[in-house]
GROMACS .gro file of C-alpha atoms in nm:
model
  471
    1MET     CA    1  -1.247  -0.278   1.340
    2LYS     CA    2  -1.355  -0.007   1.596
    3ARG     CA    3  -1.374   0.357   1.526
    4LEU     CA    4  -1.133   0.586   1.630
    5LYS     CA    5  -1.257   0.874   1.869
    6LEU     CA    6  -1.249   1.211   1.682
    7GLU     CA    7  -0.995   1.377   1.927
    8ASP     CA    8  -0.764   1.019   1.880
    9GLU     CA    9  -0.827   1.052   1.492
   10ILE     CA   10  -0.672   1.455   1.519
   11LYS     CA   11  -0.335   1.298   1.727
   12LEU     CA   12  -0.257   1.131   1.392
   13GLY     CA   13  -0.229   1.425   1.219
   14GLU     CA   14  -0.391   1.531   0.830
   15SER     CA   15  -0.466   1.285   0.592
   16LYS     CA   16  -0.656   1.158   0.344
   17VAL     CA   17  -0.951   1.206   0.501
   18LEU     CA   18  -0.889   1.478   0.730
   19GLU     CA   19  -0.759   1.847   0.782
   20PHE     CA   20  -0.716   2.124   0.994
   21LYS     CA   21  -0.789   2.423   0.987
   22GLU     CA   22  -0.671   2.698   1.283
   23LYS     CA   23  -0.964   2.972   1.231
   24LEU     CA   24  -1.250   2.962   0.956
   25PRO     CA   25  -1.076   2.980   0.628
   26ASN     CA   26  -1.164   3.167   0.322
   27ASN     CA   27  -1.479   3.084   0.104
   28GLN     CA   28  -1.290   2.935  -0.186
   29SER     CA   29  -1.050   2.759   0.078
   30ILE     CA   30  -1.351   2.611   0.267
   31ALA     CA   31  -1.531   2.469  -0.074
   32LYS     CA   32  -1.183   2.332  -0.235
   33SER     CA   33  -1.139   2.106   0.065
   34ILE     CA   34  -1.492   1.973   0.086
   35ILE     CA   35  -1.471   1.931  -0.326
   36ALA     CA   36  -1.139   1.754  -0.308
   37PHE     CA   37  -1.332   1.536  -0.002
   38SER     CA   38  -1.612   1.437  -0.176
   39ASN     CA   39  -1.401   1.343  -0.532
   40THR     CA   40  -1.183   1.084  -0.347
   41ALA     CA   41  -1.244   0.938   0.048
   42GLY     CA   42  -1.452   1.188   0.169
   43GLY     CA   43  -1.304   1.350   0.531
   44LYS     CA   44  -1.367   1.606   0.795
   45LEU     CA   45  -1.281   1.941   0.763
   46ILE     CA   46  -1.210   2.026   1.164
   47ILE     CA   47  -1.162   2.395   1.222
   48GLY     CA   48  -1.023   2.490   1.543
   49VAL     CA   49  -0.692   2.272   1.508
   50ASP     CA   50  -0.354   2.428   1.467
   51ASP     CA   51  -0.090   2.289   1.229
   52ASN     CA   52   0.034   2.114   1.562
   53ARG     CA   53  -0.280   1.941   1.594
   54ASN     CA   54  -0.343   2.176   1.934
   55ILE     CA   55  -0.702   2.211   1.977
   56VAL     CA   56  -0.762   2.567   2.005
   57GLY     CA   57  -1.125   2.629   1.975
   58ILE     CA   58  -1.312   2.871   1.747
   59GLU     CA   59  -1.471   3.147   1.841
   60GLY     CA   60  -1.788   3.396   1.748
   61ASP     CA   61  -2.165   3.250   1.707
   62ILE     CA   62  -2.152   2.903   1.606
   63PHE     CA   63  -2.506   2.853   1.403
   64ASP     CA   64  -2.412   3.196   1.201
   65ILE     CA   65  -2.063   3.003   1.130
   66GLN     CA   66  -2.260   2.703   1.044
   67ASP     CA   67  -2.467   2.897   0.788
   68LYS     CA   68  -2.203   3.057   0.688
   69ILE     CA   69  -2.054   2.694   0.569
   70SER     CA   70  -2.290   2.601   0.419
   71SER     CA   71  -2.425   2.896   0.232
   72ILE     CA   72  -2.020   2.927   0.092
   73LEU     CA   73  -2.069   2.519  -0.007
   74TYR     CA   74  -2.433   2.565  -0.190
   75GLU     CA   75  -2.320   2.913  -0.421
   76SER     CA   76  -1.991   2.754  -0.456
   77CYS     CA   77  -2.004   2.354  -0.558
   78TYR     CA   78  -2.101   2.183  -0.817
   79PRO     CA   79  -2.301   1.944  -0.862
   80ASN     CA   80  -2.447   2.049  -0.478
   81ILE     CA   81  -2.281   1.929  -0.182
   82ILE     CA   82  -2.440   1.874   0.109
   83PRO     CA   83  -2.226   1.835   0.465
   84GLU     CA   84  -2.297   1.723   0.779
   85ILE     CA   85  -2.214   2.016   0.996
   86TYR     CA   86  -2.161   1.954   1.383
   87THR     CA   87  -1.943   2.119   1.715
   88LYS     CA   88  -1.755   1.895   1.947
   89ASN     CA   89  -1.630   1.994   2.281
   90ILE     CA   90  -1.281   1.871   2.382
   91GLU     CA   91  -1.069   1.953   2.672
   92GLY     CA   92  -1.315   2.247   2.731
   93GLN     CA   93  -1.205   2.409   2.358
   94ILE     CA   94  -1.531   2.383   2.078
   95ILE     CA   95  -1.422   2.328   1.732
   96LEU     CA   96  -1.622   2.266   1.436
   97VAL     CA   97  -1.607   2.005   1.199
   98ILE     CA   98  -1.760   1.993   0.856
   99GLU     CA   99  -1.756   1.636   0.709
  100VAL     CA  100  -1.884   1.446   0.401
  101HIS     CA  101  -1.894   1.118   0.257
  102LYS     CA  102  -1.746   1.057  -0.124
  103GLY     CA  103  -2.021   1.165  -0.399
  104ASN     CA  104  -2.180   0.946  -0.630
  105LEU     CA  105  -2.212   1.281  -0.889
  106VAL     CA  106  -1.834   1.305  -0.964
  107PRO     CA  107  -1.682   1.491  -1.033
  108TYR     CA  108  -1.754   1.790  -0.814
  109TYR     CA  109  -1.580   2.117  -0.903
  110LEU     CA  110  -1.610   2.493  -0.856
  111LYS     CA  111  -1.883   2.636  -1.031
  112SER     CA  112  -1.686   2.982  -1.082
  113GLN     CA  113  -1.391   2.779  -1.250
  114GLY     CA  114  -1.584   2.521  -1.468
  115LYS     CA  115  -1.507   2.135  -1.443
  116ASN     CA  116  -1.190   2.137  -1.645
  117ASN     CA  117  -1.013   2.427  -1.402
  118GLY     CA  118  -1.195   2.381  -1.052
  119THR     CA  119  -1.217   2.017  -1.012
  120TYR     CA  120  -0.969   1.895  -0.694
  121ILE     CA  121  -0.896   1.586  -0.544
  122ARG     CA  122  -0.744   1.451  -0.235
  123LEU     CA  123  -0.366   1.349  -0.239
  124GLY     CA  124  -0.224   1.239   0.108
  125ALA     CA  125  -0.208   1.547   0.297
  126THR     CA  126  -0.323   1.850   0.050
  127ASN     CA  127  -0.611   1.899  -0.224
  128ARG     CA  128  -0.446   1.907  -0.559
  129LYS     CA  129  -0.648   2.085  -0.914
  130ALA     CA  130  -0.721   1.744  -1.071
  131SER     CA  131  -0.578   1.680  -1.432
  132PHE     CA  132  -0.744   1.590  -1.753
  133GLU     CA  133  -0.703   1.206  -1.691
  134ASN     CA  134  -0.833   1.245  -1.296
  135ILE     CA  135  -1.163   1.398  -1.422
  136ILE     CA  136  -1.210   1.147  -1.706
  137GLU     CA  137  -1.110   0.894  -1.418
  138LEU     CA  138  -1.430   1.036  -1.164
  139GLU     CA  139  -1.636   1.032  -1.503
  140ARG     CA  140  -1.605   0.747  -1.529
  141GLN     CA  141  -1.677   0.626  -1.127
  142LYS     CA  142  -1.973   0.805  -1.205
  143ARG     CA  143  -2.105   0.545  -1.496
  144ASN     CA  144  -1.955   0.290  -1.296
  145ILE     CA  145  -1.668   0.192  -1.564
  146THR     CA  146  -1.347   0.081  -1.443
  147PHE     CA  147  -1.087   0.225  -1.720
  148ASP     CA  148  -0.963  -0.165  -1.851
  149GLU     CA  149  -1.353  -0.237  -1.930
  150ASP     CA  150  -1.339   0.067  -2.187
  151ILE     CA  151  -1.312  -0.052  -2.582
  152ASN     CA  152  -0.951   0.063  -2.678
  153TYR     CA  153  -0.999   0.157  -3.044
  154ASP     CA  154  -0.655   0.186  -3.182
  155TYR     CA  155  -0.630  -0.235  -3.192
  156LYS     CA  156  -0.796  -0.421  -3.397
  157LEU     CA  157  -0.936  -0.748  -3.226
  158ASP     CA  158  -0.778  -0.954  -3.580
  159SER     CA  159  -0.414  -0.829  -3.496
  160LEU     CA  160  -0.414  -0.946  -3.126
  161ASN     CA  161  -0.199  -1.276  -3.082
  162LEU     CA  162  -0.398  -1.437  -2.804
  163SER     CA  163  -0.194  -1.737  -2.813
  164THR     CA  164  -0.026  -1.684  -2.451
  165LEU     CA  165  -0.335  -1.601  -2.275
  166LYS     CA  166  -0.454  -1.921  -2.396
  167LYS     CA  167  -0.206  -2.133  -2.284
  168VAL     CA  168  -0.236  -1.931  -1.964
  169PHE     CA  169  -0.589  -2.102  -1.919
  170THR     CA  170  -0.518  -2.394  -2.092
  171GLU     CA  171  -0.309  -2.483  -1.802
  172PHE     CA  172  -0.525  -2.420  -1.552
  173GLN     CA  173  -0.787  -2.623  -1.780
  174LYS     CA  174  -0.967  -2.412  -1.882
  175GLU     CA  175  -1.071  -2.279  -2.280
  176LEU     CA  176  -1.071  -1.914  -2.374
  177THR     CA  177  -1.329  -1.939  -2.557
  178GLU     CA  178  -1.496  -1.622  -2.726
  179GLU     CA  179  -1.828  -1.633  -2.490
  180LYS     CA  180  -1.553  -1.641  -2.206
  181LEU     CA  181  -1.386  -1.316  -2.362
  182LEU     CA  182  -1.720  -1.175  -2.342
  183THR     CA  183  -1.796  -1.277  -2.044
  184LEU     CA  184  -1.461  -1.132  -1.884
  185LYS     CA  185  -1.482  -0.846  -2.049
  186LEU     CA  186  -1.192  -0.852  -2.263
  187ILE     CA  187  -1.353  -0.803  -2.568
  188LYS     CA  188  -1.680  -0.614  -2.641
  189ILE     CA  189  -1.959  -0.555  -2.904
  190GLU     CA  190  -2.054  -0.250  -3.079
  191ASN     CA  191  -2.231  -0.187  -3.362
  192GLY     CA  192  -2.199  -0.525  -3.460
  193ASN     CA  193  -1.831  -0.527  -3.428
  194LYS     CA  194  -1.576  -0.683  -3.191
  195TYR     CA  195  -1.315  -0.473  -3.004
  196PRO     CA  196  -1.076  -0.565  -2.728
  197THR     CA  197  -1.085  -0.347  -2.440
  198ASN     CA  198  -0.799  -0.193  -2.201
  199GLY     CA  199  -0.854  -0.506  -2.019
  200LEU     CA  200  -0.720  -0.767  -2.245
  201LEU     CA  201  -0.461  -0.483  -2.409
  202ILE     CA  202  -0.353  -0.460  -2.042
  203ILE     CA  203  -0.292  -0.837  -1.962
  204LEU     CA  204  -0.113  -0.898  -2.327
  205GLY     CA  205   0.130  -0.651  -2.173
  206ILE     CA  206   0.064  -0.450  -2.516
  207LEU     CA  207  -0.056  -0.115  -2.317
  208GLU     CA  208   0.340   0.118  -2.305
  209ASN     CA  209   0.263   0.125  -1.937
  210VAL     CA  210   0.239  -0.214  -1.864
  211SER     CA  211   0.623  -0.301  -1.747
  212THR     CA  212   0.803  -0.360  -1.381
  213LYS     CA  213   1.127  -0.228  -1.294
  214CYS     CA  214   1.282  -0.416  -1.078
  215SER     CA  215   1.692  -0.351  -0.935
  216ARG     CA  216   1.900  -0.456  -0.635
  217PHE     CA  217   2.045  -0.230  -0.427
  218LYS     CA  218   2.386  -0.227  -0.180
  219GLY     CA  219   2.268  -0.197   0.146
  220ASN     CA  220   1.978   0.050   0.239
  221THR     CA  221   1.969   0.300   0.058
  222MET     CA  222   1.946   0.363  -0.350
  223GLU     CA  223   2.301   0.470  -0.420
  224VAL     CA  224   2.421   0.179  -0.561
  225PHE     CA  225   2.278  -0.050  -0.825
  226LEU     CA  226   2.365  -0.423  -0.783
  227ASP     CA  227   2.149  -0.572  -1.044
  228LYS     CA  228   1.859  -0.452  -1.266
  229LYS     CA  229   1.588  -0.570  -1.497
  230GLU     CA  230   1.274  -0.452  -1.639
  231TYR     CA  231   0.976  -0.706  -1.745
  232SER     CA  232   0.753  -0.613  -1.985
  233LYS     CA  233   0.562  -0.914  -2.091
  234ASP     CA  234   0.206  -1.037  -2.045
  235LEU     CA  235   0.125  -0.992  -1.676
  236PHE     CA  236   0.136  -1.384  -1.627
  237ALA     CA  237   0.503  -1.369  -1.728
  238GLN     CA  238   0.549  -1.065  -1.606
  239LEU     CA  239   0.462  -1.201  -1.237
  240GLU     CA  240   0.657  -1.516  -1.294
  241ASN     CA  241   1.021  -1.274  -1.395
  242ILE     CA  242   0.940  -1.088  -1.057
  243GLU     CA  243   0.923  -1.346  -0.847
  244ILE     CA  244   1.242  -1.540  -0.972
  245PHE     CA  245   1.419  -1.172  -0.932
  246ILE     CA  246   1.317  -1.099  -0.582
  247LYS     CA  247   1.431  -1.485  -0.472
  248ASN     CA  248   1.722  -1.456  -0.627
  249HIS     CA  249   1.842  -1.199  -0.437
  250LEU     CA  250   1.664  -1.351  -0.090
  251ASN     CA  251   1.856  -1.610   0.196
  252LEU     CA  252   1.723  -1.966   0.232
  253ARG     CA  253   1.709  -2.112   0.516
  254GLY     CA  254   1.737  -2.535   0.558
  255ASP     CA  255   1.556  -2.682   0.771
  256ILE     CA  256   1.581  -3.054   0.892
  257LYS     CA  257   1.318  -3.249   0.914
  258GLY     CA  258   1.355  -3.613   1.013
  259LEU     CA  259   1.635  -3.717   0.724
  260GLN     CA  260   1.486  -3.473   0.465
  261ARG     CA  261   1.626  -3.107   0.419
  262VAL     CA  262   1.368  -2.871   0.327
  263ASP     CA  263   1.478  -2.491   0.163
  264THR     CA  264   1.249  -2.189   0.251
  265TYR     CA  265   1.316  -1.802   0.170
  266GLU     CA  266   1.334  -1.588   0.479
  267ILE     CA  267   1.023  -1.384   0.347
  268PRO     CA  268   0.759  -1.609   0.318
  269GLU     CA  269   0.688  -1.712  -0.080
  270VAL     CA  270   0.326  -1.625  -0.023
  271ALA     CA  271   0.359  -1.252   0.135
  272ILE     CA  272   0.574  -1.222  -0.173
  273ARG     CA  273   0.325  -1.377  -0.466
  274GLU     CA  274   0.021  -1.190  -0.276
  275THR     CA  275   0.170  -0.848  -0.246
  276LEU     CA  276   0.259  -0.858  -0.643
  277ILE     CA  277  -0.031  -1.023  -0.774
  278ASN     CA  278  -0.155  -0.670  -0.539
  279ALA     CA  279   0.053  -0.447  -0.717
  280ILE     CA  280  -0.042  -0.578  -1.021
  281VAL     CA  281  -0.429  -0.638  -1.015
  282HIS     CA  282  -0.442  -0.295  -0.784
  283ARG     CA  283  -0.246  -0.066  -1.001
  284ASP     CA  284  -0.388   0.266  -1.179
  285TYR     CA  285  -0.348   0.174  -1.606
  286SER     CA  286  -0.500   0.465  -1.720
  287ASN     CA  287  -0.143   0.682  -1.620
  288LEU     CA  288   0.070   0.624  -1.924
  289GLY     CA  289   0.359   0.743  -1.738
  290ARG     CA  290   0.422   0.485  -1.484
  291ASP     CA  291   0.496   0.163  -1.385
  292ILE     CA  292   0.533  -0.103  -1.092
  293LYS     CA  293   0.850  -0.048  -0.936
  294VAL     CA  294   1.045  -0.367  -0.653
  295ALA     CA  295   1.331  -0.238  -0.463
  296ILE     CA  296   1.517  -0.491  -0.297
  297TYR     CA  297   1.759  -0.370   0.007
  298ASP     CA  298   1.954  -0.550   0.252
  299ASN     CA  299   1.700  -0.488   0.534
  300ARG     CA  300   1.318  -0.484   0.295
  301ILE     CA  301   1.152  -0.546  -0.029
  302GLU     CA  302   0.936  -0.279  -0.140
  303ILE     CA  303   0.680  -0.311  -0.420
  304VAL     CA  304   0.494   0.063  -0.511
  305SER     CA  305   0.203   0.033  -0.769
  306PRO     CA  306   0.106   0.363  -0.933
  307GLY     CA  307  -0.213   0.500  -0.856
  308GLY     CA  308  -0.374   0.519  -0.456
  309LEU     CA  309  -0.588   0.309  -0.262
  310PRO     CA  310  -0.918   0.274  -0.488
  311ASN     CA  311  -1.264   0.410  -0.500
  312GLY     CA  312  -1.241   0.637  -0.175
  313LEU     CA  313  -1.036   0.345   0.043
  314THR     CA  314  -0.821   0.425   0.340
  315ASN     CA  315  -0.541   0.258   0.499
  316GLU     CA  316  -0.712   0.173   0.753
  317ASP     CA  317  -0.978   0.012   0.497
  318ILE     CA  318  -0.718  -0.253   0.387
  319PHE     CA  319  -0.662  -0.461   0.697
  320THR     CA  320  -1.039  -0.494   0.782
  321GLY     CA  321  -1.072  -0.746   0.437
  322ARG     CA  322  -1.279  -0.453   0.248
  323SER     CA  323  -1.235  -0.473  -0.111
  324GLU     CA  324  -1.233  -0.241  -0.376
  325VAL     CA  325  -1.129  -0.324  -0.723
  326ARG     CA  326  -0.999  -0.095  -0.982
  327ASN     CA  327  -0.949  -0.292  -1.269
  328ARG     CA  328  -1.274  -0.538  -1.258
  329VAL     CA  329  -1.105  -0.694  -1.601
  330VAL     CA  330  -0.795  -0.784  -1.481
  331ALA     CA  331  -0.934  -0.883  -1.142
  332ARG     CA  332  -1.204  -1.095  -1.328
  333VAL     CA  333  -0.921  -1.313  -1.527
  334PHE     CA  334  -0.654  -1.327  -1.186
  335LYS     CA  335  -1.003  -1.462  -1.019
  336GLU     CA  336  -1.070  -1.728  -1.308
  337LEU     CA  337  -0.699  -1.877  -1.287
  338ASN     CA  338  -0.688  -1.918  -0.919
  339TYR     CA  339  -0.447  -1.660  -0.864
  340ILE     CA  340  -0.739  -1.452  -0.624
  341GLU     CA  341  -0.820  -1.669  -0.385
  342GLN     CA  342  -1.104  -1.463  -0.182
  343TRP     CA  343  -1.162  -1.128  -0.215
  344GLY     CA  344  -1.027  -0.909   0.070
  345SER     CA  345  -0.798  -1.156   0.200
  346GLY     CA  346  -0.487  -1.113   0.045
  347ILE     CA  347  -0.341  -0.797   0.249
  348ASN     CA  348  -0.428  -1.067   0.577
  349ARG     CA  349  -0.257  -1.301   0.446
  350ILE     CA  350   0.040  -1.100   0.372
  351LYS     CA  351   0.083  -1.035   0.759
  352LEU     CA  352   0.002  -1.317   0.898
  353SER     CA  353   0.240  -1.495   0.713
  354CYS     CA  354   0.532  -1.258   0.766
  355LEU     CA  355   0.451  -1.281   1.149
  356LYS     CA  356   0.435  -1.633   1.123
  357ALA     CA  357   0.789  -1.625   1.033
  358GLY     CA  358   0.919  -1.433   1.311
  359LEU     CA  359   0.926  -1.118   1.066
  360LYS     CA  360   0.856  -0.734   1.135
  361GLU     CA  361   0.501  -0.665   1.021
  362PRO     CA  362   0.476  -0.585   0.701
  363PHE     CA  363   0.446  -0.157   0.642
  364ILE     CA  364   0.175  -0.069   0.380
  365GLU     CA  365   0.097   0.308   0.344
  366GLU     CA  366  -0.083   0.519   0.045
  367VAL     CA  367   0.194   0.832  -0.033
  368ASN     CA  368  -0.012   1.101  -0.291
  369ASP     CA  369  -0.131   0.855  -0.563
  370PHE     CA  370   0.121   0.563  -0.519
  371VAL     CA  371   0.083   0.287  -0.276
  372GLY     CA  372   0.386   0.113  -0.090
  373VAL     CA  373   0.415  -0.228   0.053
  374ARG     CA  374   0.755  -0.307   0.242
  375LEU     CA  375   0.869  -0.682   0.329
  376PHE     CA  376   1.105  -0.654   0.610
  377ARG     CA  377   1.421  -0.928   0.612
  378ASN     CA  378   1.530  -1.138   0.876
  379GLU     CA  379   1.809  -1.229   0.772
  380SER     CA  380   2.072  -1.018   0.535
  381THR     CA  381   2.414  -1.244   0.607
  382GLY     CA  382   2.382  -1.390   0.276
  383LYS     CA  383   2.414  -1.772   0.424
  384ILE     CA  384   2.199  -2.053   0.455
  385LEU     CA  385   2.065  -2.132   0.810
  386GLU     CA  386   2.099  -2.445   0.945
  387ASN     CA  387   1.774  -2.566   1.184
  388SER     CA  388   1.819  -2.862   1.385
  389LYS     CA  389   1.466  -2.945   1.465
  390SER     CA  390   1.631  -3.227   1.718
  391THR     CA  391   1.794  -2.930   1.960
  392GLY     CA  392   1.594  -2.661   1.884
  393LYS     CA  393   1.946  -2.463   1.774
  394ILE     CA  394   2.031  -2.247   1.477
  395LEU     CA  395   2.308  -2.306   1.375
  396GLU     CA  396   2.545  -2.045   1.199
  397ASN     CA  397   2.771  -2.295   1.056
  398SER     CA  398   2.917  -2.657   1.123
  399LYS     CA  399   3.158  -2.510   1.285
  400SER     CA  400   3.035  -2.294   1.536
  401THR     CA  401   2.674  -2.246   1.726
  402GLY     CA  402   2.692  -1.894   1.914
  403LYS     CA  403   2.423  -1.742   2.111
  404ILE     CA  404   2.063  -1.830   2.010
  405LEU     CA  405   1.817  -1.523   1.925
  406ASN     CA  406   1.434  -1.528   1.926
  407ASN     CA  407   1.269  -1.391   1.685
  408GLN     CA  408   1.201  -1.021   1.838
  409GLU     CA  409   1.606  -1.030   1.934
  410LYS     CA  410   1.683  -1.131   1.557
  411ILE     CA  411   1.495  -0.843   1.462
  412ILE     CA  412   1.704  -0.547   1.748
  413TYR     CA  413   2.008  -0.777   1.611
  414ASN     CA  414   1.995  -0.732   1.294
  415PHE     CA  415   1.903  -0.328   1.309
  416ILE     CA  416   2.176  -0.267   1.534
  417LYS     CA  417   2.433  -0.422   1.273
  418GLU     CA  418   2.280  -0.233   1.020
  419ASN     CA  419   2.268   0.099   1.212
  420GLU     CA  420   2.560   0.029   1.479
  421GLN     CA  421   2.345   0.119   1.753
  422VAL     CA  422   1.926   0.117   1.848
  423THR     CA  423   1.700   0.325   2.129
  424LYS     CA  424   1.407   0.167   2.358
  425LYS     CA  425   1.161   0.444   2.117
  426GLU     CA  426   1.325   0.257   1.825
  427VAL     CA  427   1.259  -0.133   1.950
  428GLU     CA  428   0.892  -0.012   2.064
  429GLU     CA  429   0.891   0.077   1.696
  430LEU     CA  430   0.990  -0.193   1.511
  431LEU     CA  431   0.821  -0.477   1.713
  432ASN     CA  432   0.528  -0.274   1.729
  433VAL     CA  433   0.535  -0.313   2.101
  434LYS     CA  434   0.492  -0.082   2.436
  435ASP     CA  435   0.767   0.071   2.634
  436SER     CA  436   0.729  -0.218   2.915
  437ARG     CA  437   0.768  -0.491   2.657
  438ALA     CA  438   1.071  -0.304   2.443
  439ARG     CA  439   1.223  -0.261   2.805
  440LYS     CA  440   1.214  -0.677   2.867
  441VAL     CA  441   1.371  -0.764   2.546
  442LEU     CA  442   1.656  -0.523   2.549
  443GLU     CA  443   1.705  -0.607   2.930
  444GLU     CA  444   1.694  -1.000   2.833
  445MET     CA  445   1.964  -0.922   2.562
  446ARG     CA  446   2.188  -0.753   2.790
  447LYS     CA  447   2.186  -1.040   3.053
  448LYS     CA  448   2.269  -1.282   2.744
  449GLU     CA  449   2.565  -1.041   2.681
  450ILE     CA  450   2.389  -0.986   2.345
  451ILE     CA  451   2.408  -0.586   2.351
  452LEU     CA  452   2.573  -0.279   2.567
  453LYS     CA  453   2.394  -0.045   2.734
  454VAL     CA  454   2.559   0.276   2.642
  455GLY     CA  455   2.480   0.605   2.813
  456LYS     CA  456   2.212   0.747   3.048
  457GLY     CA  457   1.871   0.924   3.050
  458LYS     CA  458   1.763   1.048   2.736
  459SER     CA  459   2.097   0.976   2.559
  460THR     CA  460   2.040   0.592   2.636
  461HIS     CA  461   2.128   0.352   2.355
  462TYR     CA  462   2.249   0.005   2.281
  463ILE     CA  463   2.533  -0.185   2.115
  464ILE     CA  464   2.639  -0.520   1.995
  465LYS     CA  465   2.862  -0.700   2.226
  466LYS     CA  466   3.159  -0.875   1.986
  467GLN     CA  467   3.075  -1.221   1.984
  468LYS     CA  468   2.903  -1.499   1.809
  469VAL     CA  469   2.509  -1.520   1.775
  470SER     CA  470   2.319  -1.774   1.557
  471LEU     CA  471   2.014  -1.615   1.385
   0.00000   0.00000   0.00000
């Protein structure tokens, strides 16, 4: 993936790894930002850019400012943080960049406030004081230990029922022996005694937050519930039940291939399953107050899991195939049982399967300390759509054919149905295309008499022309 130029990063705005200051801030503000970056994913503090992303530059002796910043960080931060401080000339203005990478000696904190009160992390585009749980997690990172690898002394191994887990292994022609339990770090031996790890308790569904809430809402908002379920058994049972819940609320498409009818879901099963596996395997189980949430709307499915992207990953990283595992025990077990095919391949598989099905590209975003995945639906009529391969026509039912829409036109048509109108700018965003392509698609739909152009200039928008069409 090609690295963005600094000026292009600035245009995207503040983020997990980018912060702007119009002028040189006070000592503690600089230190908090650099500590937060060092504890999270690294980042850049840019001085000379205002809140509206305008490059205003800085005044004063650059060398004096650089020396001052170095002294502030040396005197304020512990352990010591050594940033890269440099200038950049953009549009004739000089800006100052303080860049740090994620540190190896986490947690970093303000000397004057101590570890418990002076540790900061980066959540979204803000610096937040780290909670006690955050600090413990940072300590684990320094020891290269994940939460699910830690021993849980609250449970005795012989009190746990492993029959469900053994059954799952048997289904994959594998045996869950004591040696395998140790290899996968589901159990550990300490002072001659065997203890379960948090990973084993998570997989068995014993910890209180190992649950998933599923909801089906009416329309595209959360105002009215149509159905809701909560699942809290072992992870494999949860995965199966969540998948069934989602499929029960999706439309089926019937393709006639030769003499056979093949039914497929409007969202590819591989996309649904990969998204759920990612949520289950990579969520933050150390926070006992939250769970996974699955929400189904008329136009999309949203799957939100607690915990930001693990170990310094950013939104840009996840599409490059880079893989960072928050829960090594859970991930090892899922890999052992072939739920995970290849490290780092899941996100692209989700994306490609949806695009191949003619759907809008899935949207994945880290918001504060949650990660959300949005899978877009194409059909929302609740009908089973028949595809006659011999003619290439898609029939809405057996009596009426209507107009034929291609995949991009379907997306626009469904958007107008749900929102009454669409603008060219919205089409650019919906289809992820440039201005010229958006104009061309809209003009083709207008020529087919599918939509009508209304208004002029900035008020121009498009509405559906009343008629039957085939999705």
